Short mmCIF file of N, CA, C and O in Angstrom, two decimals:
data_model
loop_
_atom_site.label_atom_id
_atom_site.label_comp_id
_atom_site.label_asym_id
_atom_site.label_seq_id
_atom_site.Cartn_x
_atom_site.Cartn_y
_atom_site.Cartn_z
N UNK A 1363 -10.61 -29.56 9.90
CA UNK A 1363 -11.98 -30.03 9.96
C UNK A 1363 -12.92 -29.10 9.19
O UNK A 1363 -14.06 -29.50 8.95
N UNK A 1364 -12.57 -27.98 8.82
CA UNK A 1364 -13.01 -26.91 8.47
C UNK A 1364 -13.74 -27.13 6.81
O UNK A 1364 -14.75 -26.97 6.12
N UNK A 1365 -12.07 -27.72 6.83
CA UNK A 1365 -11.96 -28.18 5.07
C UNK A 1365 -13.35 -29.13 4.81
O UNK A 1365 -14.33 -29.05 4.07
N UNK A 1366 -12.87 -30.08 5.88
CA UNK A 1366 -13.48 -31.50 5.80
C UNK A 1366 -15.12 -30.81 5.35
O UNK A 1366 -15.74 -30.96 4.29
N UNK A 1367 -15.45 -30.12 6.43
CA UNK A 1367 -16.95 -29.47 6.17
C UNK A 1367 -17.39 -29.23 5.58
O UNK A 1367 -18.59 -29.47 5.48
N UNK A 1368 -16.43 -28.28 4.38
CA UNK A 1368 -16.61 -27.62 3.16
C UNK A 1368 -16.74 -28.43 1.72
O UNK A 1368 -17.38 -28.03 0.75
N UNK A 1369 -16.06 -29.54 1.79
CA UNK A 1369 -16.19 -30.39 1.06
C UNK A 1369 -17.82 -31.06 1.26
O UNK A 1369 -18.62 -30.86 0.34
N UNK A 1370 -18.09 -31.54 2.00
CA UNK A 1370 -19.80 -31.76 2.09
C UNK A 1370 -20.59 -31.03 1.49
O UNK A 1370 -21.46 -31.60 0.83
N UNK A 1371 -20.56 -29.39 1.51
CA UNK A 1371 -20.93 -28.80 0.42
C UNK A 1371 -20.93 -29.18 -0.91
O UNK A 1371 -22.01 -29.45 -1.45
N UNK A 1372 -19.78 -29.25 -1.57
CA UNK A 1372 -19.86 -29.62 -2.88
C UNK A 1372 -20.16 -31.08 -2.84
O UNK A 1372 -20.59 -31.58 -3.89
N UNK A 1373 -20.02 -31.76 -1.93
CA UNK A 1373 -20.16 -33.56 -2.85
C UNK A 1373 -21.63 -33.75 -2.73
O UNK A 1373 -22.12 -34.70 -3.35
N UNK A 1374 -22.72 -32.68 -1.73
CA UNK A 1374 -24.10 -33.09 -1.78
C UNK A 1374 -24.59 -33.39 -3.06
O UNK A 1374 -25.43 -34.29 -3.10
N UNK A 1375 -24.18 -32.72 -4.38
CA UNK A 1375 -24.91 -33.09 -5.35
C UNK A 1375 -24.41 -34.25 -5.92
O UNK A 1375 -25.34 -35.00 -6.23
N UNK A 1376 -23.12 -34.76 -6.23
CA UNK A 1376 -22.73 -35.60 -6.69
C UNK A 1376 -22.86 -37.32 -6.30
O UNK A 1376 -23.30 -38.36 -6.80
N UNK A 1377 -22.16 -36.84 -5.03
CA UNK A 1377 -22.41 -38.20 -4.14
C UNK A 1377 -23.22 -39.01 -3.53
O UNK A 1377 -24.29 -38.46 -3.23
N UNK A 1378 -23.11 -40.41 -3.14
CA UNK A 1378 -24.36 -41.13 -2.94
C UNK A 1378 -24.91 -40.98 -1.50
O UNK A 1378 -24.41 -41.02 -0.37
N UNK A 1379 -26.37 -40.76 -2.10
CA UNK A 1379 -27.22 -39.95 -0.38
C UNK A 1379 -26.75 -41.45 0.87
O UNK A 1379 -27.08 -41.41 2.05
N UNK A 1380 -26.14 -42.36 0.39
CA UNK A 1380 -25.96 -43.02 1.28
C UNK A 1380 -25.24 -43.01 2.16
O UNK A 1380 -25.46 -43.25 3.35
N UNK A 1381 -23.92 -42.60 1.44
CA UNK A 1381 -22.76 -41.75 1.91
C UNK A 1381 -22.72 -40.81 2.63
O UNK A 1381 -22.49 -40.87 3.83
N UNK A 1382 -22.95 -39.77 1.97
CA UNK A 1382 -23.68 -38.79 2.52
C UNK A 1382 -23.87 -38.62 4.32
O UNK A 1382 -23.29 -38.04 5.23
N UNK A 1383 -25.38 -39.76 4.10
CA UNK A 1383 -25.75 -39.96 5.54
C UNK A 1383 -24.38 -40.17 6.37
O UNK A 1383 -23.73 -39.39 7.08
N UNK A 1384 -24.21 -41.28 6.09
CA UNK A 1384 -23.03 -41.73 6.64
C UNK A 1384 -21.79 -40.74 7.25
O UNK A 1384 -21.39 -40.73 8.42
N UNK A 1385 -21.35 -40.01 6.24
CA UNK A 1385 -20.28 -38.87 6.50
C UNK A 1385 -21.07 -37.96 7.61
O UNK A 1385 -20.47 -37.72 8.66
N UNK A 1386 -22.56 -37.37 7.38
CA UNK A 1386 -23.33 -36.47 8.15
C UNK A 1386 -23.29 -37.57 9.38
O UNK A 1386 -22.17 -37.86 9.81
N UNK A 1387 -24.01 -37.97 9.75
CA UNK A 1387 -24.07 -38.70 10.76
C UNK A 1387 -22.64 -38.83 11.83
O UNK A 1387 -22.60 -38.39 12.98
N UNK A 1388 -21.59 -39.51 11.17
CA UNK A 1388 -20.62 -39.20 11.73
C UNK A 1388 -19.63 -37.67 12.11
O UNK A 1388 -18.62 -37.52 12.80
N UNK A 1389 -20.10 -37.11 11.66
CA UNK A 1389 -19.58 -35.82 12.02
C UNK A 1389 -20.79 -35.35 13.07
O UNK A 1389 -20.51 -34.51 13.93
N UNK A 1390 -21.58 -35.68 13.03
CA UNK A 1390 -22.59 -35.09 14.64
C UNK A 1390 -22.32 -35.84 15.66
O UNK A 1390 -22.59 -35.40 16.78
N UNK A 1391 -21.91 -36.75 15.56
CA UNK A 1391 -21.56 -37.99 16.39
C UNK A 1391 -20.40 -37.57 17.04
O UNK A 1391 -20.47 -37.38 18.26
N UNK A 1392 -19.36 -37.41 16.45
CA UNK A 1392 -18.12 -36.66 16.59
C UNK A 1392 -17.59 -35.76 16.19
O UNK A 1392 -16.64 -35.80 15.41
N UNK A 1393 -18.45 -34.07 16.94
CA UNK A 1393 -18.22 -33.13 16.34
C UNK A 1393 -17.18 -32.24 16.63
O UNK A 1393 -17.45 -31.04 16.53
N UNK A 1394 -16.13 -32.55 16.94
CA UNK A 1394 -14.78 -32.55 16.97
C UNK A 1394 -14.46 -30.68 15.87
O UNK A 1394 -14.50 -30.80 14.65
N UNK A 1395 -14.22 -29.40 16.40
CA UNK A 1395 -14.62 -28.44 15.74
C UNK A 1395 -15.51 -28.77 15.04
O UNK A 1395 -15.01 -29.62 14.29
N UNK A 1396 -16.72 -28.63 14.74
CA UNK A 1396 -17.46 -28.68 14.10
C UNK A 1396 -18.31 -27.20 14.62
O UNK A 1396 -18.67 -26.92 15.77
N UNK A 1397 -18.47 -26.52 13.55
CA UNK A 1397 -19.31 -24.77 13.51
C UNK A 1397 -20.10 -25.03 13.89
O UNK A 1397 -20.22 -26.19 14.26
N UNK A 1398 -21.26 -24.02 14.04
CA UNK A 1398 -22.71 -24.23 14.12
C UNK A 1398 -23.22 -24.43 12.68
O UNK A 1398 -24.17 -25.15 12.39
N UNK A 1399 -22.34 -23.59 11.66
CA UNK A 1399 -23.35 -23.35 10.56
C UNK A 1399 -23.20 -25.09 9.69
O UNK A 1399 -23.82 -25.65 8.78
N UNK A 1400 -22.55 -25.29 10.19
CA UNK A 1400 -21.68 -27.02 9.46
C UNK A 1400 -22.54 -27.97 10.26
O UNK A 1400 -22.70 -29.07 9.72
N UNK A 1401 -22.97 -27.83 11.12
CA UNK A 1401 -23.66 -28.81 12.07
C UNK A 1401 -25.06 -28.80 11.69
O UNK A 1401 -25.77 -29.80 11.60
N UNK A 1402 -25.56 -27.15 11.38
CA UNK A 1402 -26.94 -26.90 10.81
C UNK A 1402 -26.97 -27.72 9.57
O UNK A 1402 -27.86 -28.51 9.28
N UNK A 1403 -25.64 -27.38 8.69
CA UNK A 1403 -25.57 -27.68 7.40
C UNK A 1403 -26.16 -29.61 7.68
O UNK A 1403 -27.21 -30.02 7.19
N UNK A 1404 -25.36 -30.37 8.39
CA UNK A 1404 -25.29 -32.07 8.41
C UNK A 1404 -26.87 -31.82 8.47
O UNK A 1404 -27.64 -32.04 7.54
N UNK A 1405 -27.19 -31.35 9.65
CA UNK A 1405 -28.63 -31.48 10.40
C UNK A 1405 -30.00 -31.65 9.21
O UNK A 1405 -30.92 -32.46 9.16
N UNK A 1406 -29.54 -30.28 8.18
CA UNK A 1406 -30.37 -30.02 7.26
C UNK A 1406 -30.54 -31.35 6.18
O UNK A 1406 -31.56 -31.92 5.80
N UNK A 1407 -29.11 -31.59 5.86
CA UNK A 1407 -29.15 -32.61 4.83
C UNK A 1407 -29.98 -34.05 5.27
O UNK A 1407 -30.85 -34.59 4.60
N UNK A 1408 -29.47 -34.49 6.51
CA UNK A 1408 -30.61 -35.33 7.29
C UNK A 1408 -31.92 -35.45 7.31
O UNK A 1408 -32.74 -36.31 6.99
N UNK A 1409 -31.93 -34.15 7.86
CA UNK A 1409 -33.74 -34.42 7.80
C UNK A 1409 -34.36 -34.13 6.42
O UNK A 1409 -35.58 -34.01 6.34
N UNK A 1410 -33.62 -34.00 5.36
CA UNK A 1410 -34.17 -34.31 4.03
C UNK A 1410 -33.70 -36.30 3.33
O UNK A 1410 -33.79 -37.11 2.41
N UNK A 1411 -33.40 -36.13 4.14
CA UNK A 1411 -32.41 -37.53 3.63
C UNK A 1411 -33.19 -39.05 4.85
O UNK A 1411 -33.01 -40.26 4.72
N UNK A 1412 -33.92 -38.40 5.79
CA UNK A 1412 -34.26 -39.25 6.87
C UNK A 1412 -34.85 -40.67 6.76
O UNK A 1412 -35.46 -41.18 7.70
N UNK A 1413 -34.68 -41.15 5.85
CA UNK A 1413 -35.43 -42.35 5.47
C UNK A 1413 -34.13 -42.98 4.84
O UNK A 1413 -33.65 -44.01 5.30
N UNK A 1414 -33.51 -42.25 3.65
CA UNK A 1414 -32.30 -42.84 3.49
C UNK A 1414 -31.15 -43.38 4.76
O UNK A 1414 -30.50 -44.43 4.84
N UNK A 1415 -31.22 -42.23 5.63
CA UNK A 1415 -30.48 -42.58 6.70
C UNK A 1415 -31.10 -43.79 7.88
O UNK A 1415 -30.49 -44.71 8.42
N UNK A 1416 -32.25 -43.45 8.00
CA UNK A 1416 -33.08 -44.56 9.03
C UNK A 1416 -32.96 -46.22 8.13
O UNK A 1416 -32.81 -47.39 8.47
N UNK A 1417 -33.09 -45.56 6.98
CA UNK A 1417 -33.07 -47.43 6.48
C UNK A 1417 -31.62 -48.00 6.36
O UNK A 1417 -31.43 -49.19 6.11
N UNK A 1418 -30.84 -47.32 6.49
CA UNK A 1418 -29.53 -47.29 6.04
C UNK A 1418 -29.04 -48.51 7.83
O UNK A 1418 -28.75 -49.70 8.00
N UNK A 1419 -29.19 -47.48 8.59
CA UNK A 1419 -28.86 -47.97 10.23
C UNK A 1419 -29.70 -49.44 10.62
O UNK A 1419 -29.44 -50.44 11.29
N UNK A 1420 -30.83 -48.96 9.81
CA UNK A 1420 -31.95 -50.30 10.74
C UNK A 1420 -31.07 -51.33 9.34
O UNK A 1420 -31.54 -52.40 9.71
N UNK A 1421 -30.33 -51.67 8.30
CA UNK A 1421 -30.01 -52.41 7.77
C UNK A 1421 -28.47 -53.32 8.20
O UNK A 1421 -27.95 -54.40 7.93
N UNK A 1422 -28.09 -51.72 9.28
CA UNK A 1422 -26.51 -51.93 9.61
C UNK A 1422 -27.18 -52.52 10.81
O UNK A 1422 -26.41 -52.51 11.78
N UNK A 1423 -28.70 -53.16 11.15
CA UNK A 1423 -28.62 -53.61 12.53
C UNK A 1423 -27.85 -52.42 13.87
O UNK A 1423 -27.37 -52.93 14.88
N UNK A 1424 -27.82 -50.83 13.67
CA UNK A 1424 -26.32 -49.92 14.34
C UNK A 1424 -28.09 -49.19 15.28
O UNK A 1424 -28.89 -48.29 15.02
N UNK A 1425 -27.96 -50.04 16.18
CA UNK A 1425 -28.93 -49.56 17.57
C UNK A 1425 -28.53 -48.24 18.35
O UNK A 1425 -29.19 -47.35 18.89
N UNK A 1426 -27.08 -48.48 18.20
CA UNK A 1426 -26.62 -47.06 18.89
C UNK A 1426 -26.97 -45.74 17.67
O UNK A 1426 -27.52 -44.68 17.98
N UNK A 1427 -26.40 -46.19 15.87
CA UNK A 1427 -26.99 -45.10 15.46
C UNK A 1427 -28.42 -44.92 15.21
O UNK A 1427 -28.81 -43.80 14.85
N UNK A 1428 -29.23 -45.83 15.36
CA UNK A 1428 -30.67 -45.23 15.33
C UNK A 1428 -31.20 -44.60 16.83
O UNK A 1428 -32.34 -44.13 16.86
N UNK A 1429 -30.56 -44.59 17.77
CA UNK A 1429 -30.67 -43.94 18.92
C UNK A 1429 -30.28 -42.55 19.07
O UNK A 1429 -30.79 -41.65 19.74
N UNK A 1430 -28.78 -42.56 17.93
CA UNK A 1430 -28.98 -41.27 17.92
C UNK A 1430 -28.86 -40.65 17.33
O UNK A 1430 -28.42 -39.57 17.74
N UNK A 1431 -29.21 -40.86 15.64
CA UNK A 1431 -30.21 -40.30 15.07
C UNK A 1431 -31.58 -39.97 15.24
O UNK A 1431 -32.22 -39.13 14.61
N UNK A 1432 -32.09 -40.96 16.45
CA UNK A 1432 -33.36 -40.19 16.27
C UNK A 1432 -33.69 -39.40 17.40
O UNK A 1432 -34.81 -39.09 17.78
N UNK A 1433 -32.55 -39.08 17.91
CA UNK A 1433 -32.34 -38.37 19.42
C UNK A 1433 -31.96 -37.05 18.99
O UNK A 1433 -31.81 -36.16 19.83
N UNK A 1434 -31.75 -36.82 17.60
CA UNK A 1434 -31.91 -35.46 17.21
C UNK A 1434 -32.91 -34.58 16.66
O UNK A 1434 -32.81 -33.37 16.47
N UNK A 1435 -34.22 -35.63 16.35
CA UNK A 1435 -35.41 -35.01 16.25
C UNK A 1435 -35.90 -34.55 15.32
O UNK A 1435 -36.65 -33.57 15.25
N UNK A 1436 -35.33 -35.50 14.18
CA UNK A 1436 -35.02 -34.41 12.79
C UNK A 1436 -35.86 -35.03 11.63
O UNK A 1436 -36.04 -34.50 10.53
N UNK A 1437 -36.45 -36.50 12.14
CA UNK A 1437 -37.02 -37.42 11.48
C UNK A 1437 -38.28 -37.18 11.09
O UNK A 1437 -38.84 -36.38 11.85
N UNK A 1438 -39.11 -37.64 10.01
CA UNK A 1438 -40.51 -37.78 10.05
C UNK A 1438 -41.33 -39.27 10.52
O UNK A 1438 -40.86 -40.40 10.70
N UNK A 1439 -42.67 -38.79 10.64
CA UNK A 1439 -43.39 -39.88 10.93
C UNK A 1439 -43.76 -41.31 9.62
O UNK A 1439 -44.23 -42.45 9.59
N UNK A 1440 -43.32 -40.52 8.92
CA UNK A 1440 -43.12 -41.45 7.37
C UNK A 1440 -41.83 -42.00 7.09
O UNK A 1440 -41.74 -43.08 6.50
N UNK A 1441 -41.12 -41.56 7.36
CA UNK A 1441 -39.71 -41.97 7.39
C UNK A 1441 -39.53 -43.58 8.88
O UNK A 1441 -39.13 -44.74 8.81
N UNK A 1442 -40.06 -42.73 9.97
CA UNK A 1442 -39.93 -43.70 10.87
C UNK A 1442 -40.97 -44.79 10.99
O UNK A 1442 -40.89 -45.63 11.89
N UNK A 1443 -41.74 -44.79 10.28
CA UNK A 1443 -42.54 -45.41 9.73
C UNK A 1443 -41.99 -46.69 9.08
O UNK A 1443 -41.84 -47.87 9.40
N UNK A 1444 -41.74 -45.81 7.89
CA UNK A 1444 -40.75 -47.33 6.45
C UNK A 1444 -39.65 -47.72 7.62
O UNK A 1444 -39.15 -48.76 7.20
N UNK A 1445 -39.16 -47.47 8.63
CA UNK A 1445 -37.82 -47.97 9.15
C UNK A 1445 -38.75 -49.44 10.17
O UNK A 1445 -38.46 -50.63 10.33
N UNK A 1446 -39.43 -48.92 10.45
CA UNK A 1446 -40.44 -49.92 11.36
C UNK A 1446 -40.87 -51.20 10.94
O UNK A 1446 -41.02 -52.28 11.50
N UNK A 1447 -41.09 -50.53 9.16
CA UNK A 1447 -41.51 -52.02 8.78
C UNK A 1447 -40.60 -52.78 7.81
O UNK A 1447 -40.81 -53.86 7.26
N UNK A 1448 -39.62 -52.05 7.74
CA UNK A 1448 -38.44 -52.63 7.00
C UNK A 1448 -37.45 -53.78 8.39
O UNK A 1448 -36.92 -54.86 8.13
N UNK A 1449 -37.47 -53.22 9.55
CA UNK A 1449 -37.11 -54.09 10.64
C UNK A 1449 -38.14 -55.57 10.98
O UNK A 1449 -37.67 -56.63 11.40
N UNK A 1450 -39.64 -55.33 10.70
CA UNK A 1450 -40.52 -55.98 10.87
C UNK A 1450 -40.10 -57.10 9.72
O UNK A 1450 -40.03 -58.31 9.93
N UNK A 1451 -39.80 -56.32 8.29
CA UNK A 1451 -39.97 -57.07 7.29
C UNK A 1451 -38.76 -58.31 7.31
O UNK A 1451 -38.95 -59.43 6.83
N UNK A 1452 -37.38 -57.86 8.01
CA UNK A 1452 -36.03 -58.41 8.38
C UNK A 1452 -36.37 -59.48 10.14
O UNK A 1452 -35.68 -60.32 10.73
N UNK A 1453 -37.18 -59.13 10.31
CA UNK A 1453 -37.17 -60.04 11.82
C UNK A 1453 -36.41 -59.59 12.47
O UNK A 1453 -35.48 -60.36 12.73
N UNK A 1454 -36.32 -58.32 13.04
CA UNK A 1454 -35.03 -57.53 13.71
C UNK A 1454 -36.40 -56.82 14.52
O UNK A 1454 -37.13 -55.84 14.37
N UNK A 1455 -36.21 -58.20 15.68
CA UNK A 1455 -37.60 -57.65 17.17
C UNK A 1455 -36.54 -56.64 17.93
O UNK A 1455 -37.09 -55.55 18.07
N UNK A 1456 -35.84 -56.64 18.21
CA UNK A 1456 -35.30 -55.77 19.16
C UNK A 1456 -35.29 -54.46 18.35
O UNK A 1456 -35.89 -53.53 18.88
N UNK A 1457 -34.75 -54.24 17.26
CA UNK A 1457 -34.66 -52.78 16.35
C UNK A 1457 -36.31 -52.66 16.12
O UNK A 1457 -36.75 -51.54 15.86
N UNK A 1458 -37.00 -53.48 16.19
CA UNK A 1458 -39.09 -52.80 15.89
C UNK A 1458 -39.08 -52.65 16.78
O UNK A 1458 -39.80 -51.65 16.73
N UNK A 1459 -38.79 -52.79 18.17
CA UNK A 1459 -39.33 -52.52 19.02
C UNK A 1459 -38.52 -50.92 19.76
O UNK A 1459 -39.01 -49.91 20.25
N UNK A 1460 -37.82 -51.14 19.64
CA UNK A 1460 -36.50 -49.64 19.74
C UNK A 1460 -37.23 -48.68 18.55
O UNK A 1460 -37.18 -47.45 18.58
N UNK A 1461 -37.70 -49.19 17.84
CA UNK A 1461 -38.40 -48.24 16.35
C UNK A 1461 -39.70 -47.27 17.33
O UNK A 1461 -39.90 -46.08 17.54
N UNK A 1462 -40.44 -48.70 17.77
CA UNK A 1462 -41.86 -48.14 17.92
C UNK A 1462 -41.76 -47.56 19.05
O UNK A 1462 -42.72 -46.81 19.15
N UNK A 1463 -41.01 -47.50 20.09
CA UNK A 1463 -40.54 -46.97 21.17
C UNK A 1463 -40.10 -45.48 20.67
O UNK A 1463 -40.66 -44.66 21.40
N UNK A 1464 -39.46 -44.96 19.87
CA UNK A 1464 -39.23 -43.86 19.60
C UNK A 1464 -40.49 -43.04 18.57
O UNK A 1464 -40.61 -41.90 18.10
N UNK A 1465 -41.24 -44.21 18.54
CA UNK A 1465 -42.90 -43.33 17.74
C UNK A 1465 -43.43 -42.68 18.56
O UNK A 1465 -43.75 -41.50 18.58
N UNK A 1466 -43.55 -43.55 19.33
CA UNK A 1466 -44.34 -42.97 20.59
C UNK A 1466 -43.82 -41.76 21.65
O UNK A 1466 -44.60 -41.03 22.27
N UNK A 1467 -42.53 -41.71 21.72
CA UNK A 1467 -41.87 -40.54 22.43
C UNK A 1467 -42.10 -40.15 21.32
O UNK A 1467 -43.33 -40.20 21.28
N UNK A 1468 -41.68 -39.71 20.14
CA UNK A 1468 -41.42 -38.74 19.01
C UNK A 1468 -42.75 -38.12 18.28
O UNK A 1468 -42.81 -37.16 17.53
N UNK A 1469 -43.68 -38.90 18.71
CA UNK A 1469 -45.05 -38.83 17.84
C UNK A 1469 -46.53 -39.18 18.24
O UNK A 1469 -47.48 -39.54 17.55
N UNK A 1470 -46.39 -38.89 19.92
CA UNK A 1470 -47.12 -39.65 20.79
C UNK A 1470 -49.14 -39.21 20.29
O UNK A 1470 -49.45 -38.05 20.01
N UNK A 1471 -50.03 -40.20 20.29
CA UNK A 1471 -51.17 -40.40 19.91
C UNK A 1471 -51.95 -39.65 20.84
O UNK A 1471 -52.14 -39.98 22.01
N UNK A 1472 -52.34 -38.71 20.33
CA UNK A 1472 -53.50 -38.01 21.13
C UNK A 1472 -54.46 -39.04 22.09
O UNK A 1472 -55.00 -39.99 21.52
N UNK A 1473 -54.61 -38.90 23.19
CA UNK A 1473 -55.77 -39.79 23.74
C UNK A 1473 -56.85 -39.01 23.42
O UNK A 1473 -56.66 -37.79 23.46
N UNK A 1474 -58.26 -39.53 23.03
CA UNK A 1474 -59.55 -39.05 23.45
C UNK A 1474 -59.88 -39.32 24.87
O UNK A 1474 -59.83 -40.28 25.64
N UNK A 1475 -60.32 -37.78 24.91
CA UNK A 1475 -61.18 -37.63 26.61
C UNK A 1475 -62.89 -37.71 25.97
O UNK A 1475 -63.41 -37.37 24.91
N UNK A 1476 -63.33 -38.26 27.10
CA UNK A 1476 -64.90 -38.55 27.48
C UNK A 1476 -65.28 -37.43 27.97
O UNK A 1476 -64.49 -37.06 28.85
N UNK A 1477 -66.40 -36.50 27.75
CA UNK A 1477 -66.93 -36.07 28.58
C UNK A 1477 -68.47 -36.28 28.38
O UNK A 1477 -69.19 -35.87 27.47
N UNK A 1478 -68.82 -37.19 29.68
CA UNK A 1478 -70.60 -37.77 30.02
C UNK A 1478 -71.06 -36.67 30.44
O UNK A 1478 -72.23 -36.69 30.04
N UNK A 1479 -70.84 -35.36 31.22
CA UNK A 1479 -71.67 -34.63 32.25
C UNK A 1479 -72.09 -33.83 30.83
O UNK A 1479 -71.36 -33.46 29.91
N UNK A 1480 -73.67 -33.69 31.00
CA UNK A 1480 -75.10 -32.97 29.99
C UNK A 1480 -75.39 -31.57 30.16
O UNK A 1480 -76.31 -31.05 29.54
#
């Protein structure tokens, strides 16, 4: 598995970020020996890649992987954003709504407070 890891190294430049995701993703999923520094390594490539990967899942309709991908925290608010309205744009109510559900845990809206007393 070691190997397997090391190879991710070199194919980042070559290979397609789609892939990529894909290979990363599944190795956090099932991190079966997997290092810390190899896990940092997936983690890193992700959250540069987070839009590739979010549009990638909300296309595979894969509810379990956008659950947990985004249960690692690695996403932006722009990224989860385009995934929101790319589900909106597909008619996929259950994945917008699993989307906007994780905005709000992940990115929750400041309330304004009132204060009347002079």
């Amino acid at each position: 598995f070691g190997e397997y890891d090391a190879i991710f190294q070199r194919e980042k430049a070559q290979e397609n970020p789609v892939s990529l995701c894909r290979l990363a993703l599944g190795r956090l999923e099932y991190p079966y020996a997997l290092s810390p520094a190899a896990r940092q390594d997936y983690l890193d490539y992700l959250s540069g890649q987070d839009s590739t990967a979010l549009t990638y899942l909300v296309k595979q309709e894969d509810i379990e992987g956008i659950n947990f991908f985004l249960g690692l925290g690695i996403t932006s608010p722009a990224a989860l954003a385009a995934a929101q309205e790319l589900a909106v744009e597909k008619e996929l109510g259950e994945i917008s709504a699993l989307l906007l559900d994780w905005q709000h845990r992940l990115f929750p809206v400041k309330k304004k407070t009132y204060d009347f007393d002079l």
